[in-house]
One Martini backbone bead per residue (centre of mass of N, CA, C, O) as a GRO file, in nm:
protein
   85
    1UNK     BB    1   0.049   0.067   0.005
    2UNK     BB    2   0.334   0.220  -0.091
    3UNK     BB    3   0.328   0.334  -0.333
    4UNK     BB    4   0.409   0.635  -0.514
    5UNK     BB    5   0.093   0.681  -0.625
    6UNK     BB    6  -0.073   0.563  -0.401
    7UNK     BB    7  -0.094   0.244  -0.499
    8UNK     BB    8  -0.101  -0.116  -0.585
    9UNK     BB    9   0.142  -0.317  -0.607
   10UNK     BB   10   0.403  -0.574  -0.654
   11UNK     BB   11   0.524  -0.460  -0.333
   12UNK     BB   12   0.311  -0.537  -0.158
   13UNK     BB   13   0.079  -0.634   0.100
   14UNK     BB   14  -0.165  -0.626  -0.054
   15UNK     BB   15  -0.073  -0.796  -0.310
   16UNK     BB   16  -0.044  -1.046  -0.118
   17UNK     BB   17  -0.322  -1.111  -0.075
   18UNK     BB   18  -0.405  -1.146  -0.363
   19UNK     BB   19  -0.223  -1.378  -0.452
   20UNK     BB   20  -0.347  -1.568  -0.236
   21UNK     BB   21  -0.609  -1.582  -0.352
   22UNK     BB   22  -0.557  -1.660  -0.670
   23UNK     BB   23  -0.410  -1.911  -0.622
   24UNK     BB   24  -0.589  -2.043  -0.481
   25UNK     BB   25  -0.822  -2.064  -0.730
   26UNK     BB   26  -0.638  -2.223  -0.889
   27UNK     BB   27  -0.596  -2.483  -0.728
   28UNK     BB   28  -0.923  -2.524  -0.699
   29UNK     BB   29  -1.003  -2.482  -1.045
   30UNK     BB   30  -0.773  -2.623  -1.196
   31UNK     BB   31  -0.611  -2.767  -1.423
   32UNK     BB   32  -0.362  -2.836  -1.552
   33UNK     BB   33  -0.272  -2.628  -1.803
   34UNK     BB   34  -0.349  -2.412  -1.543
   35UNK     BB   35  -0.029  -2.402  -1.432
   36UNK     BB   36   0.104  -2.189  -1.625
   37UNK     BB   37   0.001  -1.968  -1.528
   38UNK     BB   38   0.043  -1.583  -1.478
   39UNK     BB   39  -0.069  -1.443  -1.177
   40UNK     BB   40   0.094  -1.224  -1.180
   41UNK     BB   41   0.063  -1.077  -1.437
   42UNK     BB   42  -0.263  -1.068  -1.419
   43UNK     BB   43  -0.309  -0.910  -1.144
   44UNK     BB   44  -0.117  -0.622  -1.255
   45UNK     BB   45  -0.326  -0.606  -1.486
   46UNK     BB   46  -0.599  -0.636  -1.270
   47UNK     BB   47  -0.551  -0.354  -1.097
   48UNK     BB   48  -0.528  -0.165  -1.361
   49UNK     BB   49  -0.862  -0.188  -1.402
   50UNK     BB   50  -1.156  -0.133  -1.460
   51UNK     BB   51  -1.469  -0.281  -1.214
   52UNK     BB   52  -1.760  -0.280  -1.243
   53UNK     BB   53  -1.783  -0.394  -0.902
   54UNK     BB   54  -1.630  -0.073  -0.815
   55UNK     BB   55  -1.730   0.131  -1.024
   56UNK     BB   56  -1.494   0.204  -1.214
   57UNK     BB   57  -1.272   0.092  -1.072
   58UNK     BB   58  -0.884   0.040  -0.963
   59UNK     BB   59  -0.797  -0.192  -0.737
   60UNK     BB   60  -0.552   0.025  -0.684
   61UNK     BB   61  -0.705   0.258  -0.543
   62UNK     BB   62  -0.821   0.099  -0.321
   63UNK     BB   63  -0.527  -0.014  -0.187
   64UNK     BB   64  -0.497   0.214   0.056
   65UNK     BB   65  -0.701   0.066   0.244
   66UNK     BB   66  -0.836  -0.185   0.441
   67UNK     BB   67  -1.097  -0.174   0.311
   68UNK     BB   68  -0.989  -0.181   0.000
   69UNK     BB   69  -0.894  -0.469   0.020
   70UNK     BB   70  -1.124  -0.620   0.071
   71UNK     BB   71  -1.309  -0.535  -0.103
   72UNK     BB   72  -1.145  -0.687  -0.335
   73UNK     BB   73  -1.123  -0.935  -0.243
   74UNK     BB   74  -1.388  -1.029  -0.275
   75UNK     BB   75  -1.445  -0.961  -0.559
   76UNK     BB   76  -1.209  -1.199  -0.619
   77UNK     BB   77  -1.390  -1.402  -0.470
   78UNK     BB   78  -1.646  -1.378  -0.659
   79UNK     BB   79  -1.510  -1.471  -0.917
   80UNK     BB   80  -1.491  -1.772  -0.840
   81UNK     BB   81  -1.782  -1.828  -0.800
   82UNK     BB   82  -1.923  -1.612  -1.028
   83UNK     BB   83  -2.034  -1.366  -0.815
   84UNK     BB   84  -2.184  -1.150  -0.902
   85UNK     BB   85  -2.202  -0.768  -0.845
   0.00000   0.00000   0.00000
């Protein structure tokens, strides 16, 4: 959460606790082939794009406080399950 811009990079604790989220969601419902996935490449690229459950902002602009990381962990977590918001 501390990063240059004020937003959440790839060298914060915020985004590993999303990382830690992401990998989960690979292990527990990835086949072989999506074993090569690019978790954390993804995750980068997905931190910073406007993101519709979160109002069309980009989840790197909210974890910048601990509600932000939560709402996002959410989120992220919801994607997995399927579950828009």
């Amino acid at each position: 959460m501390n990063s240059p811009k004020g937003t959440a990079s790839p060298h914060d604790a915020a985004f590993d606790t999303l990382l830690a989220i992401a990998h989960q969601i690979l292990q527990d419902n990835a086949d072989a082939q999506a074993m090569n996935f690019d978790v954390v490449a993804w995750l980068t690229t997905w931190i910073e794009q406007p993101v519709p459950a979160l109002g069309w902002v980009t989840p790197a602009s909210l974890m910048v406080t601990q509600a932000g990381v939560e709402l996002v962990s959410d989120v992220l977590k919801s994607m997995a399950s399927g579950a828009y918001r």
